Coordinates of C-alpha atoms in Angstrom, one line a residue:
M5 CA 0.0 0.0 0.0
E6 CA 1.4 3.4 -1.0
E7 CA 2.2 5.6 2.0
K8 CA 0.0 8.7 2.2
K9 CA 1.9 11.8 1.1
Q10 CA 2.2 14.6 3.6
S11 CA 0.9 18.0 2.8
G12 CA 4.0 19.7 4.1
Y13 CA 2.2 21.4 7.0
P14 CA 2.2 20.0 10.5
S15 CA -1.2 21.3 11.4
I16 CA -2.8 19.3 8.6
D17 CA -0.8 16.1 8.8
K18 CA -0.5 15.9 12.6
P19 CA 2.5 13.5 12.4
W20 CA 2.8 13.4 16.2
K21 CA -0.3 11.3 16.5
K22 CA 1.7 8.1 16.2
W23 CA 3.6 8.7 19.4
Y24 CA 0.6 8.7 21.8
R25 CA -0.8 5.9 23.9
N26 CA -3.7 4.0 22.2
D27 CA -5.7 4.4 25.5
P28 CA -5.2 7.0 28.2
I29 CA -3.7 6.1 31.6
R30 CA -7.0 7.1 33.1
K31 CA -10.0 8.7 31.5
I32 CA -10.5 12.2 32.7
A33 CA -13.4 14.5 31.9
K34 CA -12.7 18.2 31.1
N35 CA -16.0 19.6 32.3
Q36 CA -15.2 19.4 36.0
T37 CA -13.4 21.4 38.7
V38 CA -9.9 20.7 39.9
Y39 CA -11.3 19.4 43.2
E40 CA -13.6 17.0 41.4
M41 CA -10.9 15.8 39.1
V42 CA -8.6 14.8 42.0
F43 CA -11.1 13.2 44.2
E44 CA -13.7 11.8 41.7
S45 CA -10.8 10.1 39.8
N46 CA -9.6 8.4 42.9
K47 CA -12.8 7.5 44.8
K48 CA -12.4 3.8 44.0
H49 CA -8.9 3.8 45.6
P50 CA -9.2 6.0 48.7
D51 CA -6.4 4.2 50.5
D52 CA -3.8 4.7 47.8
A53 CA -1.0 7.1 48.8
A54 CA -1.6 10.6 47.5
L55 CA 1.3 12.5 48.9
G56 CA 4.6 12.1 50.8
Y57 CA 6.4 14.9 52.6
M58 CA 9.5 14.7 54.8
G59 CA 8.7 11.2 56.0
I60 CA 4.9 11.3 56.3
E61 CA 2.4 9.9 53.9
W62 CA -1.2 10.8 53.2
T63 CA -3.8 8.7 51.5
F64 CA -6.4 10.2 49.1
Q65 CA -8.9 9.8 51.8
K66 CA -6.9 11.7 54.4
L67 CA -6.2 14.4 51.8
K68 CA -9.9 14.7 51.1
T69 CA -10.9 14.8 54.8
I70 CA -8.5 17.6 55.6
T71 CA -9.3 19.5 52.4
D72 CA -13.0 19.3 53.1
Q73 CA -12.4 20.6 56.6
A74 CA -10.4 23.5 55.3
A75 CA -13.1 24.2 52.7
Y76 CA -15.7 24.5 55.4
A77 CA -13.4 26.8 57.5
F78 CA -13.1 29.1 54.4
A79 CA -16.8 29.0 53.8
K80 CA -17.5 29.7 57.5
A81 CA -15.1 32.7 57.2
G82 CA -17.3 34.1 54.4
L83 CA -15.2 33.2 51.4
K84 CA -17.3 32.6 48.3
K85 CA -17.0 31.9 44.6
G86 CA -14.7 34.3 42.8
D87 CA -13.0 35.6 46.0
I88 CA -9.2 35.6 45.7
V89 CA -6.8 34.3 48.4
L90 CA -3.0 35.0 48.0
I91 CA -0.7 32.1 48.7
G92 CA 2.9 32.5 49.5
I93 CA 4.1 29.0 50.5
A94 CA 6.2 26.3 48.8
N95 CA 5.6 22.6 48.5
C96 CA 4.0 21.1 51.6
P97 CA 0.7 19.3 52.4
Q98 CA -1.0 22.5 53.3
A99 CA -0.2 23.9 49.9
V100 CA -2.2 21.1 48.2
V101 CA -5.0 21.4 50.8
A102 CA -5.3 25.2 50.3
L103 CA -5.4 24.8 46.5
L104 CA -8.1 22.1 46.5
A105 CA -10.2 23.6 49.4
L106 CA -10.4 27.0 47.7
N107 CA -11.2 25.3 44.4
K108 CA -14.1 23.4 46.0
L109 CA -15.7 26.8 47.0
G110 CA -15.1 28.3 43.6
A111 CA -12.6 30.7 45.2
V112 CA -9.4 31.6 43.4
S113 CA -5.9 30.8 44.6
Q114 CA -3.3 33.3 43.6
W115 CA 0.2 32.0 44.0
F116 CA 3.2 34.2 44.4
D117 CA 7.0 33.5 44.7
I118 CA 8.0 33.5 48.4
R119 CA 11.0 35.5 47.4
T120 CA 8.8 38.4 46.3
G121 CA 9.4 41.8 47.9
E122 CA 6.9 43.3 50.3
K123 CA 5.9 46.1 47.8
S124 CA 4.9 43.5 45.2
I125 CA 3.0 41.5 47.8
A126 CA 1.1 44.7 48.8
E127 CA 0.3 45.4 45.1
Y128 CA -1.0 41.9 44.6
A129 CA -3.2 42.2 47.7
R130 CA -4.6 45.6 46.7
R131 CA -5.4 44.5 43.1
S132 CA -7.0 41.2 44.1
K133 CA -9.0 42.8 47.0
C134 CA -8.2 39.7 49.0
K135 CA -9.4 39.2 52.5
Y136 CA -7.1 36.3 53.3
I137 CA -3.4 35.6 52.7
I138 CA -1.7 32.3 53.4
I139 CA 2.1 32.6 54.0
Y140 CA 5.1 30.8 55.4
D141 CA 6.2 32.3 58.8
M142 CA 9.5 33.4 57.1
L143 CA 7.4 36.1 55.2
L144 CA 6.1 37.7 58.5
P145 CA 8.7 40.5 58.4
K146 CA 7.6 41.5 55.0
I147 CA 3.9 41.3 55.8
E148 CA 4.3 43.3 59.0
K149 CA 5.7 46.2 56.9
I150 CA 2.6 46.3 54.7
I151 CA -0.3 45.0 56.7
N152 CA -1.6 48.4 57.6
D153 CA -1.6 49.4 53.9
I154 CA -3.7 46.5 52.7
N155 CA -7.3 45.7 53.5
V156 CA -7.0 42.0 54.7
Q157 CA -9.0 40.3 57.4
K158 CA -6.6 37.4 58.2
I159 CA -3.0 36.4 57.5
L160 CA -3.0 32.7 57.9
V161 CA 0.5 31.6 58.9
T162 CA 2.2 28.2 58.5
N163 CA 5.7 26.7 58.3
P164 CA 7.1 23.8 56.4
C165 CA 6.8 21.4 59.4
D166 CA 3.2 22.3 60.6
F167 CA 1.7 19.0 59.5
L168 CA 4.7 16.8 60.7
P169 CA 4.8 14.8 63.9
R170 CA 5.4 16.9 67.1
I171 CA 9.0 15.7 67.5
K172 CA 9.9 17.0 64.0
Q173 CA 8.0 20.3 64.6
A174 CA 10.1 20.7 67.8
L175 CA 13.3 20.0 65.9
Y176 CA 12.4 22.5 63.2
K177 CA 11.6 25.1 65.8
A178 CA 14.9 24.6 67.6
Y179 CA 16.8 24.7 64.3
A180 CA 15.0 27.9 63.2
K181 CA 15.8 29.6 66.5
K182 CA 19.5 28.5 66.2
T183 CA 19.8 29.9 62.6
G184 CA 17.8 33.0 63.3
T185 CA 14.9 32.0 61.0
F186 CA 12.3 31.6 63.7
F187 CA 9.5 34.2 63.5
K188 CA 7.1 34.6 66.4
M189 CA 3.4 35.2 65.6
P190 CA 2.7 39.0 66.1
A191 CA 0.3 39.9 68.9
D192 CA -2.4 41.0 66.4
T193 CA -5.7 39.3 65.9
R194 CA -5.3 39.6 62.1
Y195 CA -2.7 36.8 62.3
L196 CA -3.8 33.2 62.8
G197 CA -2.1 29.9 62.4
F198 CA -3.3 28.1 59.2
K199 CA -3.5 24.7 61.0
E200 CA -5.6 26.3 63.8
F201 CA -7.8 27.9 61.1
I202 CA -8.5 24.6 59.5
K203 CA -9.6 23.1 62.8
S204 CA -12.4 25.6 62.9
G205 CA -14.0 23.7 60.1
D206 CA -16.1 20.6 60.4
E207 CA -15.1 17.8 58.0
K208 CA -18.5 16.2 58.5
M209 CA -20.5 19.1 57.3
E210 CA -22.0 18.8 53.8
L211 CA -20.6 21.4 51.4
K212 CA -21.3 21.1 47.8
C213 CA -18.5 21.7 45.2
A214 CA -18.9 24.9 43.2
S215 CA -20.2 24.4 39.7
Y216 CA -17.8 24.1 36.8
D217 CA -17.3 27.2 34.7
S218 CA -14.7 27.1 31.9
K219 CA -14.5 30.9 31.7
A220 CA -14.2 31.7 35.4
P221 CA -10.8 32.3 37.1
A222 CA -9.7 29.4 39.2
I223 CA -5.9 29.6 39.7
M224 CA -3.6 32.5 39.2
I225 CA 0.2 32.1 38.9
Q226 CA 3.1 34.4 38.7
S227 CA 4.9 34.9 35.4
S228 CA 8.7 34.7 35.2
G229 CA 8.8 38.2 33.8
T230 CA 10.4 37.2 30.5
T231 CA 8.3 39.8 28.6
G232 CA 9.0 42.6 31.1
T233 CA 7.5 43.2 34.6
P234 CA 6.2 39.9 36.1
K235 CA 2.5 39.4 35.4
I236 CA -0.4 37.5 37.1
I237 CA -1.5 34.7 34.7
T238 CA -5.2 33.7 35.2
H239 CA -6.3 30.2 34.4
S240 CA -9.7 28.5 34.6
N241 CA -10.4 24.9 35.8
L242 CA -10.3 23.9 32.1
S243 CA -6.6 24.5 31.9
A244 CA -5.9 21.9 34.6
T245 CA -8.5 19.4 33.7
S246 CA -7.8 19.5 30.0
A247 CA -4.0 19.3 30.6
A248 CA -4.5 16.2 32.7
Q249 CA -6.7 14.6 30.1
K250 CA -4.2 15.3 27.3
L251 CA -1.1 14.2 29.3
S252 CA -2.8 11.0 30.2
Y253 CA -2.0 9.9 26.6
V254 CA 1.7 10.7 26.9
D255 CA 4.1 7.8 26.6
L256 CA 5.7 7.9 30.0
P257 CA 5.7 5.4 32.9
L258 CA 2.9 7.0 34.9
G259 CA -0.1 5.6 36.9
R260 CA -1.1 4.1 40.2
K261 CA 1.6 2.7 42.6
R262 CA 4.2 5.1 41.1
T263 CA 5.6 8.3 42.6
V264 CA 6.5 11.6 41.1
L265 CA 9.2 13.8 42.7
V266 CA 8.0 17.4 42.8
A267 CA 11.2 19.4 42.8
L268 CA 9.8 22.7 41.5
P269 CA 8.0 25.7 43.1
P270 CA 4.2 25.7 43.1
W271 CA 3.9 29.2 41.7
I272 CA 4.8 28.0 38.2
A273 CA 2.5 25.8 36.0
Y274 CA 5.2 23.2 35.4
C275 CA 4.9 22.3 39.0
L276 CA 1.3 23.1 39.9
G277 CA -0.2 21.6 36.8
D278 CA 2.3 19.0 35.5
A279 CA 3.9 17.7 38.7
I280 CA 1.1 18.0 41.2
L281 CA -2.4 18.1 39.8
F282 CA -1.9 15.8 36.8
P283 CA -0.2 13.0 38.8
L284 CA -2.9 13.2 41.5
A285 CA -5.6 13.0 38.8
I286 CA -4.3 9.7 37.5
G287 CA -3.8 8.2 41.0
M288 CA -0.1 8.7 41.5
K289 CA 1.7 9.7 44.7
I290 CA 3.4 13.0 44.7
E291 CA 6.6 13.3 46.8
L292 CA 6.8 17.0 47.8
A293 CA 10.3 18.4 48.1
P294 CA 10.3 21.4 50.5
D295 CA 13.1 23.2 48.8
F296 CA 14.5 23.6 45.2
E297 CA 18.2 23.3 45.8
L298 CA 20.6 22.0 43.1
D299 CA 20.9 18.6 44.8
I300 CA 17.2 17.9 45.3
V301 CA 16.9 15.0 42.9
Y302 CA 20.0 13.4 44.4
R303 CA 18.8 13.8 48.0
Y304 CA 15.5 12.1 47.1
I305 CA 16.9 9.0 45.5
G306 CA 14.7 6.0 46.5
K307 CA 11.6 8.0 47.1
F308 CA 10.3 8.3 43.5
T309 CA 9.9 6.5 40.2
I310 CA 9.8 9.5 38.0
A311 CA 10.9 13.1 38.6
F312 CA 9.9 16.5 37.2
A313 CA 12.9 18.8 37.5
A314 CA 15.4 21.1 35.6
P315 CA 18.6 20.2 33.7
R316 CA 20.8 21.6 36.4
N317 CA 19.3 19.0 38.9
Y318 CA 20.2 16.2 36.6
R319 CA 23.7 17.5 35.9
Y320 CA 24.3 17.5 39.7
L321 CA 23.0 13.9 39.9
Q322 CA 25.2 12.8 37.1
D323 CA 28.3 14.1 38.9
K324 CA 27.3 12.2 42.0
I325 CA 26.7 8.8 40.5
P326 CA 30.3 7.6 41.2
T327 CA 29.8 8.3 44.9
L328 CA 26.4 6.6 45.4
T329 CA 26.2 4.2 48.4
Y330 CA 24.9 0.7 48.1
R331 CA 21.5 1.9 49.6
Q332 CA 21.4 4.8 47.1
R333 CA 22.1 2.5 44.2
K334 CA 19.1 0.3 45.2
G335 CA 16.9 3.4 45.3
F336 CA 18.4 4.6 42.0
S337 CA 17.4 1.4 40.3
K338 CA 13.7 2.2 41.0
I339 CA 13.8 5.3 38.8
E340 CA 11.9 4.6 35.6
C341 CA 12.1 8.0 33.8
L342 CA 13.3 11.5 34.4
V343 CA 11.5 14.5 32.9
S344 CA 13.3 17.8 32.2
G345 CA 12.0 21.3 31.5
G346 CA 13.0 24.9 31.8
D347 CA 15.9 24.7 29.4
R348 CA 17.1 22.7 26.4
I349 CA 19.5 19.7 26.7
S350 CA 21.9 19.1 23.8
V351 CA 22.0 15.8 21.9
E352 CA 25.3 14.7 23.4
E353 CA 24.2 15.6 27.0
N354 CA 20.9 13.8 26.6
R355 CA 22.8 10.7 25.4
E356 CA 25.3 10.9 28.3
F357 CA 22.4 11.4 30.8
E358 CA 20.6 8.2 29.7
K359 CA 23.8 6.2 29.7
A360 CA 24.6 7.4 33.2
F361 CA 21.0 7.0 34.6
E362 CA 20.1 3.8 32.7
C363 CA 16.6 5.1 32.1
P364 CA 14.9 7.6 29.7
L365 CA 15.5 11.3 30.3
V366 CA 13.0 13.2 28.2
N367 CA 13.0 16.9 27.6
G368 CA 9.8 18.9 27.4
Y369 CA 8.8 22.5 26.7
G370 CA 6.1 24.9 27.7
N371 CA 5.2 28.1 29.5
N372 CA 3.0 29.4 32.3
E373 CA 0.5 30.8 29.7
G374 CA -0.1 27.3 28.3
W375 CA -0.4 25.7 31.8
G376 CA 3.0 24.1 31.7
A377 CA 3.9 21.5 29.2
L378 CA 3.1 22.2 25.6
T379 CA 5.3 19.4 24.3
V380 CA 7.1 16.3 25.8
N381 CA 9.2 13.6 24.3
P382 CA 7.8 10.0 24.4
A383 CA 9.9 7.7 26.5
S384 CA 10.0 5.0 23.9
H385 CA 10.9 7.4 21.1
N386 CA 13.0 10.0 22.8
K387 CA 14.4 12.3 20.1
Y388 CA 17.6 13.9 21.5
G389 CA 18.0 17.7 20.8
T390 CA 14.2 18.2 20.5
V391 CA 11.6 19.2 23.1
G392 CA 9.2 16.4 22.0
V393 CA 5.7 16.4 20.4
P394 CA 2.5 18.4 21.2
K395 CA 0.2 17.2 23.9
Y396 CA -2.7 15.0 22.7
D397 CA -5.2 16.9 20.6
D398 CA -3.0 20.1 20.6
I399 CA -1.4 21.6 17.6
I400 CA 2.0 23.2 17.4
I401 CA 3.2 25.2 14.4
S402 CA 6.1 27.3 13.2
Y403 CA 4.6 30.7 12.2
D404 CA 5.7 33.5 9.9
N405 CA 4.3 36.7 11.6
E406 CA 4.9 38.9 8.6
S407 CA 2.9 36.8 6.1
Q408 CA 0.7 35.4 8.9
T409 CA 1.1 31.8 7.6
E410 CA 2.1 28.5 8.9
L411 CA 5.5 27.4 7.8
K412 CA 6.4 24.0 6.4
Y413 CA 8.4 21.2 8.0
G414 CA 12.0 22.4 8.8
E415 CA 11.2 26.1 8.3
C416 CA 12.0 28.3 11.3
G417 CA 9.5 30.8 12.7
E418 CA 7.8 31.6 16.0
I419 CA 6.5 28.6 17.8
C420 CA 2.7 28.9 18.3
A421 CA 0.3 26.6 20.1
L422 CA -3.4 25.9 19.7
T423 CA -4.6 24.4 23.0
D424 CA -7.5 24.8 25.4
T425 CA -5.1 24.8 28.3
A426 CA -4.3 28.4 27.4
F427 CA -4.7 31.1 30.1
L428 CA -7.7 33.4 30.2
Y429 CA -5.7 36.7 30.5
Y430 CA -3.0 38.6 32.3
E431 CA -4.7 40.2 35.3
G432 CA -5.2 43.9 34.4
R433 CA -3.1 43.7 31.3
Q434 CA -5.3 43.3 28.2
K435 CA -2.7 44.8 25.8
E436 CA -0.1 42.2 26.9
T437 CA -2.7 39.4 26.8
D438 CA -3.4 40.3 23.2
E439 CA 0.3 40.1 22.3
I440 CA 0.4 36.5 23.5
K441 CA -3.1 35.3 22.5
K442 CA -3.6 36.1 18.8
R443 CA -6.3 35.3 16.4
H444 CA -4.9 33.8 13.2
P445 CA -6.5 34.0 9.7
D446 CA -8.1 30.6 10.5
G447 CA -10.2 32.4 13.1
K448 CA -8.6 30.5 16.1
I449 CA -6.7 31.9 19.1
W450 CA -3.1 30.8 19.3
I451 CA -0.5 31.2 22.0
H452 CA 2.6 33.0 20.7
T453 CA 5.5 31.7 22.7
G454 CA 8.2 34.1 21.6
D455 CA 10.5 31.2 20.8
I456 CA 11.9 30.4 17.4
G457 CA 12.0 26.9 16.0
Y458 CA 10.6 24.4 13.6
I459 CA 8.6 21.1 13.4
D460 CA 10.2 18.1 11.7
E461 CA 8.3 15.5 9.7
D462 CA 7.9 13.2 12.7
G463 CA 6.1 16.0 14.6
Y464 CA 9.0 16.8 17.0
V465 CA 9.6 20.5 17.9
H466 CA 13.1 21.9 17.6
L467 CA 13.9 25.1 19.4
E468 CA 16.5 27.4 17.7
G469 CA 16.4 30.6 19.8
R470 CA 14.3 33.3 21.5
M471 CA 12.7 36.4 20.2
R472 CA 13.2 38.1 23.6
R473 CA 16.2 38.7 25.8
V474 CA 15.9 35.9 28.3
I475 CA 18.3 34.6 30.9
I476 CA 17.7 31.1 32.3
R477 CA 19.0 31.0 35.8
G478 CA 18.8 27.6 37.4
G479 CA 15.9 26.6 35.1
F480 CA 14.0 29.8 35.7
K481 CA 13.5 32.3 32.9
L482 CA 14.3 35.9 33.7
S483 CA 13.8 39.0 31.6
A484 CA 17.0 41.1 31.1
D485 CA 14.7 44.0 30.1
M486 CA 12.8 43.8 33.4
I487 CA 16.0 43.7 35.5
E488 CA 17.4 46.7 33.6
E489 CA 14.1 48.6 34.3
K490 CA 14.4 48.1 38.0
I491 CA 18.1 49.1 38.1
L492 CA 17.4 52.2 36.1
E493 CA 14.8 53.3 38.7
N494 CA 17.8 54.2 40.9
E495 CA 18.8 57.8 40.4
L496 CA 22.5 56.9 40.7
V497 CA 22.2 54.9 37.4
K498 CA 22.5 56.7 34.1
E499 CA 22.6 53.6 31.8
C500 CA 22.4 49.9 32.4
V501 CA 22.6 46.7 30.3
V502 CA 22.1 43.2 31.7
V503 CA 23.4 40.1 30.0
G504 CA 23.6 36.5 30.9
V505 CA 27.0 35.0 31.8
K506 CA 28.0 31.4 32.5
D507 CA 27.9 30.2 36.1
E508 CA 29.1 26.8 37.4
S509 CA 26.3 26.1 39.8
E510 CA 23.3 27.9 38.1
G511 CA 24.2 27.6 34.4
E512 CA 23.6 31.2 33.6
V513 CA 23.2 34.3 35.8
P514 CA 22.5 38.0 35.2
M515 CA 25.4 40.4 35.1
A516 CA 24.7 44.2 35.1
F517 CA 27.0 46.7 33.3
I518 CA 26.3 50.1 34.8
L519 CA 27.1 53.6 33.8
L520 CA 26.6 55.8 36.9
N521 CA 25.3 59.4 36.8
P522 CA 28.6 61.3 37.2
E523 CA 26.9 64.0 39.4
L524 CA 25.6 61.5 41.9
G525 CA 27.6 58.3 41.8
K526 CA 31.3 58.5 42.5
D527 CA 31.8 56.0 45.3
L528 CA 31.4 52.6 43.5
K529 CA 31.1 50.5 46.7
A530 CA 28.4 52.8 48.1
A531 CA 26.6 52.9 44.8
E532 CA 26.6 49.1 44.5
K533 CA 25.2 48.8 48.0
A534 CA 22.5 51.4 47.3
I535 CA 21.5 49.6 44.1
L536 CA 21.4 46.2 45.8
D537 CA 19.4 47.6 48.7
G538 CA 16.8 48.9 46.3
L539 CA 16.6 45.7 44.3
S540 CA 16.2 43.5 47.3
I541 CA 12.9 45.3 48.0
K542 CA 11.6 45.3 44.5
M543 CA 12.7 42.0 43.1
K544 CA 13.0 38.3 43.8
Q545 CA 16.5 37.1 44.9
N546 CA 17.2 35.1 41.7
E547 CA 16.4 38.2 39.6
I548 CA 19.1 40.3 41.2
P549 CA 22.3 40.2 39.1
K550 CA 25.1 38.1 40.6
W551 CA 27.7 40.4 39.2
F552 CA 28.0 44.2 38.8
E553 CA 30.5 46.0 36.7
F554 CA 30.7 49.8 36.6
V555 CA 31.9 51.2 33.3
D556 CA 32.8 54.6 31.9
S557 CA 30.9 53.8 28.7
L558 CA 28.8 51.1 27.1
P559 CA 29.5 49.6 23.7
Y560 CA 27.1 50.2 20.8
T561 CA 26.7 48.5 17.4
E562 CA 26.9 50.4 14.1
N563 CA 23.1 50.8 14.2
G564 CA 23.3 52.6 17.5
K565 CA 22.0 49.7 19.6
Y566 CA 23.7 48.3 22.7
D567 CA 26.2 45.6 21.6
F568 CA 25.0 42.7 23.7
R569 CA 27.5 40.2 22.2
R570 CA 30.4 42.4 23.1
L571 CA 29.1 42.9 26.6
E572 CA 28.7 39.1 27.0
G573 CA 32.4 38.9 26.0
M574 CA 33.3 41.5 28.5
G575 CA 31.4 39.5 31.1
E576 CA 33.4 36.4 30.3
E577 CA 36.7 38.3 30.6
Y578 CA 35.5 39.8 33.9
L579 CA 34.9 36.3 35.3
K580 CA 38.1 34.9 33.9
G581 CA 39.9 37.8 35.7
K582 CA 38.3 36.6 39.0
G583 CA 39.3 33.0 38.2
L584 CA 35.7 31.9 37.9
L585 CA 35.9 30.6 34.3

């Protein structure tokens, strides 16, 4: 039989179809809430493990019982459908409880990076008109500075060990006091322990789940700021439920009796959607890592069968393989697959990883606007150097913005995605929303990723570069433009250019080249301190440049633009001079 000829266009041929499972890992309906997706999918297996955390394990039944109790506590406090609650905590059981409890009410959970400065937290609170904020106790100093400037009823305070056995809580408290990271609850009725708050609810009370609405906000996450100032990305329930349905067709070793290591922060979709909600929906156990250090995958050997992490975590693991103990090697043999996102992996490095780990290491690709993964490599047909194929029933194309046409196989253009996991909007930023969600001549709304690449004849996506100036620090995308904007707000600074330079531990870090205002900035040490002090309030720690170089002039190209390549070379010379390269 003669093979059917391809049209030359990926959107028509959909060559990626052959890489999906014939049947999904678990059938998941789209038209339901996140709360329903997690608990309805697992009602036949209530005693299966749902989550692990620092030595404890919860079943789906226990997770549901505590979630329902928290939902009633929120309802008793007056929260209703559409109300927004800010959440500034990392991976822990109470993070999952808060997400699902609020979703049951139809309330919106707005997640923010715990490294966020107090001014940004205050702005989030004012814009959302939230009455409740959930935070780690380590954020108390920031909240105390702004609490009188925001109209909140309660600050619900927790810490990473709140749901652990008493002995571990005592050890955590002693360690926090010793290291100066213990924060006492203020003598103010606006502050209340989150665990105490949950106990005010009654898990036996009947409380119906809010109705499903594909257009209503459900979860808000924080952008990485790659297109300028960080934005609040608003998603509906559909983003999460559809993503789970689509990913249930992916060719990866997933399903009941398996465990996912969650080594990413919950304020990004790669974690919240791909590593937490999707595995729970298909009956997997999620092992929550409380931090996001370089060695996190290595430290959790033996506790997972598949991990969702960044390339830097796997590079660290590879370096440690020769030193593994007998016990670690036994745990290492349980790993069935490793999933990587946040940055590309070269063909040679991918090959070396799989040889060292003796299991598939698949690279994926996505963004917060598309609710995490847009593509992922199939485990059985892992194509090195690519970021895989589109999710089931999604379409990815390479697009020519000038002619407004799809490009053929192998032709480079902007990578665009057609998916119902797309975000609703950037909160309060319609113009920026329209720049990412664009209506094409076919009448459909596509996500424009800002990345350049092409689709090959087997349906795999190849990334070639970026349309925007992005620095990937430890797997997190940072906007060089946004960092420059914040530095330029200081009156001491006349000009500033930020570029990415190599770094042994983080892969790439921001370096700022600064031209000071000659009338104001003469003492370089004092100027650097003043700039750093200002940035520490306005920005997350990982956004602040690791290196500063004060110059008498900045290089320009013949077209009168900053010469970024020359500055990158200057940065390399600077680090070589310090013996760091």
